[in-house]
CSV table of C-alpha atoms and ligand atoms in Angstrom, one decimal:
chain,number,residue,atom,x,y,z
L,1,MET,CA,-34.2,10.6,10.7
L,2,ALA,CA,-34.1,12.0,14.2
L,3,LYS,CA,-30.9,12.5,16.3
L,4,MET,CA,-31.3,10.9,19.7
L,5,ILE,CA,-29.1,9.3,22.4
L,6,ILE,CA,-29.3,5.7,23.7
L,7,ASN,CA,-27.0,4.8,26.5
L,8,GLY,CA,-24.8,7.8,25.7
L,9,HIS,CA,-24.4,7.0,22.0
L,10,GLU,CA,-25.8,9.5,19.6
L,11,ILE,CA,-27.7,7.8,16.8
L,12,GLU,CA,-29.9,8.8,13.9
L,13,ALA,CA,-33.2,7.0,14.4
L,14,LYS,CA,-35.4,6.0,11.4
L,15,ALA,CA,-38.6,8.0,11.2
L,16,GLY,CA,-41.4,6.1,12.9
L,17,ALA,CA,-39.0,3.5,14.5
L,18,THR,CA,-39.6,2.5,18.1
L,19,VAL,CA,-37.0,2.8,20.9
L,20,LEU,CA,-36.8,-1.0,20.9
L,21,GLU,CA,-36.0,-1.2,17.2
L,22,GLU,CA,-33.3,1.4,17.4
L,23,ALA,CA,-31.8,-0.1,20.6
L,24,ARG,CA,-31.6,-3.6,19.0
L,25,LYS,CA,-29.8,-2.1,16.0
L,26,LEU,CA,-27.0,-1.2,18.6
L,27,ASN,CA,-27.1,-4.9,19.8
L,28,ILE,CA,-28.6,-3.8,23.1
L,29,ASP,CA,-30.3,-6.7,24.7
L,30,ILE,CA,-33.9,-5.8,25.7
L,31,PRO,CA,-36.1,-8.7,26.8
L,32,THR,CA,-39.5,-9.1,25.2
L,33,LEU,CA,-42.3,-11.7,25.2
L,34,CYS,CA,-45.1,-10.0,23.4
L,35,TYR,CA,-43.1,-8.3,20.6
L,36,HIS,CA,-42.7,-9.4,17.0
L,37,LYS,CA,-41.0,-7.2,14.5
L,38,ASP,CA,-43.7,-7.8,11.9
L,39,LEU,CA,-46.6,-7.1,14.1
L,40,SER,CA,-48.1,-4.0,15.8
L,41,SER,CA,-46.9,-3.5,19.4
L,42,PHE,CA,-49.2,-4.8,22.2
L,43,GLY,CA,-47.6,-3.7,25.5
L,44,ALA,CA,-48.7,-6.8,27.4
L,45,CYS,CA,-45.5,-8.1,29.1
L,46,ARG,CA,-43.7,-4.8,30.1
L,47,LEU,CA,-40.4,-6.6,30.0
L,48,CYS,CA,-39.0,-4.2,27.5
L,49,THR,CA,-39.0,-1.3,29.9
L,50,VAL,CA,-36.3,1.5,29.5
L,51,GLU,CA,-35.9,5.0,30.9
L,52,ILE,CA,-36.7,8.0,28.9
L,53,LYS,CA,-35.9,11.6,29.9
L,54,VAL,CA,-39.0,13.7,29.9
L,55,LYS,CA,-38.7,17.4,30.9
L,56,GLY,CA,-35.4,16.6,32.7
L,57,LYS,CA,-36.8,13.6,34.6
L,58,TRP,CA,-36.1,9.9,33.9
L,59,GLN,CA,-39.4,8.0,33.4
L,60,LEU,CA,-40.0,4.3,32.7
L,61,ALA,CA,-41.6,3.4,29.4
L,62,ALA,CA,-42.2,0.3,27.3
L,63,SER,CA,-39.6,0.5,24.5
L,64,CYS,CA,-41.8,-1.5,22.1
L,65,GLN,CA,-44.5,1.2,22.3
L,66,THR,CA,-42.4,4.3,22.4
L,67,GLU,CA,-41.7,6.0,19.1
L,68,THR,CA,-38.3,7.7,18.8
L,69,ALA,CA,-38.1,11.4,18.5
L,70,ALA,CA,-35.5,14.1,17.9
L,71,GLY,CA,-33.6,15.0,21.1
L,72,MET,CA,-34.8,11.9,23.0
L,73,GLU,CA,-32.5,10.4,25.6
L,74,VAL,CA,-32.8,6.8,26.5
L,75,ARG,CA,-31.2,4.5,29.1
L,76,THR,CA,-31.6,0.7,29.0
L,77,ASP,CA,-29.3,-0.6,31.7
L,78,THR,CA,-29.9,1.3,35.0
L,79,ASP,CA,-30.9,-0.2,38.4
L,80,ASN,CA,-34.4,1.2,37.9
L,81,VAL,CA,-34.8,-0.4,34.5
L,82,ARG,CA,-33.5,-3.8,35.8
L,83,GLU,CA,-35.8,-3.6,38.9
L,84,SER,CA,-38.8,-2.8,36.7
L,85,ARG,CA,-38.1,-5.6,34.3
L,86,LYS,CA,-37.6,-8.0,37.2
L,87,LEU,CA,-40.9,-6.9,38.7
L,88,ALA,CA,-42.7,-7.5,35.3
L,89,ALA,CA,-41.1,-10.9,35.1
L,90,ALA,CA,-42.0,-11.7,38.7
L,91,LEU,CA,-45.7,-10.9,37.9
L,92,LEU,CA,-45.7,-13.1,34.9
L,93,TYR,CA,-44.1,-15.9,36.9
L,94,PHE,CA,-46.7,-15.4,39.7
L,95,ARG,CA,-49.5,-15.9,37.1
L,96,TYR,CA,-47.8,-18.7,35.0
L,97,PRO,CA,-45.4,-20.4,37.3
L,98,GLN,CA,-45.1,-23.5,35.1
L,99,ALA,CA,-44.9,-21.9,31.7
L,100,VAL,CA,-41.4,-22.7,30.5
L,101,VAL,CA,-40.9,-19.5,28.5
L,102,VAL,CA,-41.9,-17.4,31.6
L,103,ARG,CA,-39.7,-19.4,33.9
L,104,ASP,CA,-36.7,-19.0,31.7
L,105,MET,CA,-37.3,-15.3,31.3
L,106,ALA,CA,-37.9,-14.8,35.1
L,107,LYS,CA,-34.6,-16.6,35.9
L,108,LYS,CA,-32.7,-14.5,33.3
L,109,LEU,CA,-34.1,-11.3,34.9
L,110,GLY,CA,-33.1,-12.3,38.5
L,111,VAL,CA,-36.4,-13.7,39.8
L,112,GLU,CA,-35.9,-16.6,42.2
L,113,VAL,CA,-37.6,-19.5,40.4
L,114,GLN,CA,-38.7,-22.7,42.3
L,115,ALA,CA,-38.5,-26.1,40.7
L,116,ALA,CA,-41.8,-26.8,38.9
L,117,ALA,CA,-43.7,-30.0,39.5
L,118,ALA,CA,-44.4,-30.0,35.7
L,119,ASP,CA,-43.9,-27.8,32.7
L,120,SER,CA,-47.0,-26.2,31.3
L,121,GLN,CA,-48.0,-24.7,28.0
L,122,ASP,CA,-50.3,-22.1,29.4
L,123,CYS,CA,-51.4,-19.2,27.3
L,124,ILE,CA,-49.7,-16.1,28.7
L,125,LEU,CA,-52.0,-13.6,26.8
L,126,CYS,CA,-49.1,-12.2,24.8
L,127,GLY,CA,-51.4,-11.5,21.8
L,128,LEU,CA,-49.0,-12.8,19.2
L,129,CYS,CA,-51.5,-15.2,17.8
L,130,THR,CA,-54.4,-12.8,17.6
L,131,ARG,CA,-52.2,-10.1,15.9
L,132,THR,CA,-50.7,-12.6,13.5
L,133,CYS,CA,-54.2,-13.8,12.5
L,134,HIS,CA,-55.5,-10.2,11.9
L,135,GLU,CA,-52.4,-8.5,10.6
L,136,ILE,CA,-50.4,-11.1,8.6
L,137,VAL,CA,-53.0,-13.7,7.6
L,138,GLY,CA,-55.8,-11.2,7.2
L,139,VAL,CA,-58.6,-13.1,8.8
L,140,ASN,CA,-60.3,-12.6,12.2
L,141,ALA,CA,-60.4,-16.0,13.6
L,142,LEU,CA,-58.8,-15.1,17.0
L,143,THR,CA,-59.7,-12.2,19.2
L,144,PHE,CA,-59.3,-11.3,22.8
L,145,LYS,CA,-62.6,-11.4,24.7
L,146,ASP,CA,-61.5,-8.6,27.1
L,147,ARG,CA,-58.2,-6.9,28.0
L,148,GLY,CA,-59.2,-4.5,30.7
L,149,LEU,CA,-58.0,-4.5,34.3
L,150,ALA,CA,-61.1,-6.5,35.2
L,151,ARG,CA,-60.2,-9.4,32.9
L,152,ASP,CA,-60.1,-12.8,34.3
L,153,ILE,CA,-56.4,-13.8,34.3
L,154,GLU,CA,-57.1,-17.4,35.4
L,155,GLU,CA,-58.4,-18.5,32.1
L,156,PRO,CA,-57.2,-17.6,28.6
L,157,LYS,CA,-59.7,-15.3,27.0
L,158,ILE,CA,-59.0,-15.9,23.3
L,159,GLU,CA,-62.2,-16.3,21.3
L,160,PHE,CA,-62.0,-18.6,18.3
L,161,ASN,CA,-64.2,-17.9,15.4
L,162,SER,CA,-64.4,-21.3,13.7
L,163,SER,CA,-66.1,-20.1,10.5
L,164,ALA,CA,-63.4,-17.5,9.9
L,165,CYS,CA,-60.4,-19.8,10.6
L,166,ILE,CA,-58.7,-21.2,7.4
L,167,GLY,CA,-56.4,-23.6,9.3
L,168,CYS,CA,-53.1,-21.9,8.2
L,169,GLY,CA,-51.4,-22.7,11.5
L,170,SER,CA,-49.7,-19.3,11.8
L,171,CYS,CA,-51.0,-18.9,15.4
L,172,ALA,CA,-49.4,-22.3,16.3
L,173,TYR,CA,-46.0,-21.3,14.8
L,174,VAL,CA,-45.9,-17.9,16.5
L,175,CYS,CA,-47.1,-19.0,20.0
L,176,PRO,CA,-44.2,-18.9,22.4
L,177,THR,CA,-45.6,-21.4,24.9
L,178,GLY,CA,-47.1,-24.2,22.8
L,179,PHE,CA,-50.6,-23.4,23.9
L,180,VAL,CA,-51.9,-23.5,20.4
L,181,ARG,CA,-51.9,-27.2,19.4
L,182,MET,CA,-51.8,-28.3,15.8
L,183,GLU,CA,-52.0,-32.0,14.8
L,184,ALA,CA,-51.8,-33.8,11.5
L,185,VAL,CA,-53.9,-37.0,11.2
L,186,ASP,CA,-54.7,-39.0,8.1
L,187,GLY,CA,-54.8,-36.1,5.6
L,188,LYS,CA,-56.4,-33.7,8.1
L,189,ARG,CA,-55.1,-30.9,10.2
L,190,ILE,CA,-56.7,-30.2,13.6
L,191,ILE,CA,-56.3,-26.8,15.2
L,192,TRP,CA,-58.4,-25.1,17.9
L,193,ASP,CA,-60.5,-28.3,17.7
L,194,LYS,CA,-61.5,-27.6,14.1
L,195,VAL,CA,-60.7,-30.3,11.5
L,196,PHE,CA,-59.4,-29.2,8.1
L,197,LYS,CA,-59.1,-31.4,5.0
L,198,MET,CA,-55.6,-31.1,3.6
L,199,ALA,CA,-54.9,-30.7,-0.1
L,200,SER,CA,-52.2,-33.1,-1.5
L,201,CYS,CA,-49.6,-32.0,-4.0
L,202,GLN,CA,-50.4,-33.2,-7.5
L,203,VAL,CA,-46.7,-34.0,-8.1
L,204,CYS,CA,-45.4,-35.7,-5.0
L,205,GLY,CA,-48.7,-36.5,-3.2
L,206,ARG,CA,-47.6,-34.8,0.1
L,207,TYR,CA,-50.3,-33.0,2.1
L,208,PHE,CA,-49.2,-29.4,2.0
L,209,ALA,CA,-52.1,-27.0,3.0
L,210,PRO,CA,-55.7,-27.0,4.2
L,211,VAL,CA,-58.2,-26.7,1.3
L,212,GLU,CA,-59.9,-23.8,3.1
L,213,GLN,CA,-56.5,-21.9,3.1
L,214,LEU,CA,-56.1,-22.4,-0.6
L,215,GLU,CA,-59.7,-21.3,-1.2
L,216,PHE,CA,-59.1,-18.2,0.9
L,217,ILE,CA,-55.9,-17.4,-1.1
L,218,SER,CA,-57.8,-18.0,-4.3
L,219,LYS,CA,-60.5,-15.5,-3.3
L,220,THR,CA,-58.1,-12.8,-2.3
L,221,THR,CA,-55.7,-13.2,-5.2
L,222,GLY,CA,-57.9,-14.4,-8.1
L,223,VAL,CA,-55.6,-17.4,-8.7
L,224,SER,CA,-57.6,-20.6,-9.0
L,225,VAL,CA,-57.3,-23.4,-6.5
L,226,SER,CA,-56.3,-25.8,-9.3
L,227,GLN,CA,-53.3,-23.6,-10.1
L,228,MET,CA,-52.1,-23.9,-6.5
L,229,MET,CA,-52.2,-27.7,-6.2
L,230,THR,CA,-48.4,-28.1,-6.2
L,231,CYS,CA,-46.4,-27.9,-3.0
L,232,VAL,CA,-43.4,-25.5,-2.5
L,233,SER,CA,-40.8,-28.3,-3.0
L,234,CYS,CA,-42.3,-29.4,-6.4
L,235,ARG,CA,-42.8,-26.0,-7.9
U,1,SF4,S1,-52.2,-18.7,22.6
U,1,SF4,FE1,-49.9,-18.4,22.5
U,1,SF4,S2,-49.6,-16.7,21.1
U,1,SF4,FE2,-51.8,-16.6,21.7
U,1,SF4,S3,-51.9,-15.2,23.4
U,1,SF4,FE3,-51.7,-17.3,24.3
U,1,SF4,S4,-49.4,-17.5,24.5
U,1,SF4,FE4,-49.7,-15.8,23.1
U,2,FES,S1,-42.3,-6.4,24.5
U,2,FES,FE1,-42.8,-4.4,25.1
U,2,FES,S2,-44.5,-4.7,26.4
U,2,FES,FE2,-44.0,-6.8,25.8
């Protein structure tokens, strides 16, 4: 536990917690687009900016990437913070003017948003899918090709490793824009253009998981595929 101050309130921060996590415990609204509580932080959107006092001077910092420390002082609602978040939202809006999630966020943070000719489901390079794939599922089917300043922001740079993908669909569930499409057709799941055969429940007959996902779980847990052929509802 570390004693620190957020917006004038003294709190005891949990060891290793980030400023964002502690601020949210106080119900302080901090906007985010690339953060997920179960994933490592990525620092892509810069919407979660706060001010932190360093050697007597207030400095801007991404709250999702800043670990709390004893004696730290944080402000989340100053003109400087609001301007910085608005600028980050404006940059995202400039890059992805039709992405609904970006438009909504930009409006919320005070950016003037024009009517869009059409909504889009652009990839905003938030990294939620790649981190979910590595950190939660435990496979490396999705990776960023490049993340440096020289990266091409016109085209999404996510690389799909077809042979590693098990078709679990976690990337589609976590994607905030709908860029990752998943379709179910005649006992098959199609995702990232790869077609997966679905296993059907031996009790109700419903298709419930890709065979490759069951094989992956079997390999990592030692439970045989035949023992997993019942869907969650029928167990
Ligand atoms: S595909 Fe979706 S989750 Fe993945 S980086 Fe793009 S917007 Fe984020
Ligand atoms: S949520 Fe902190 S940089 Fe995106």
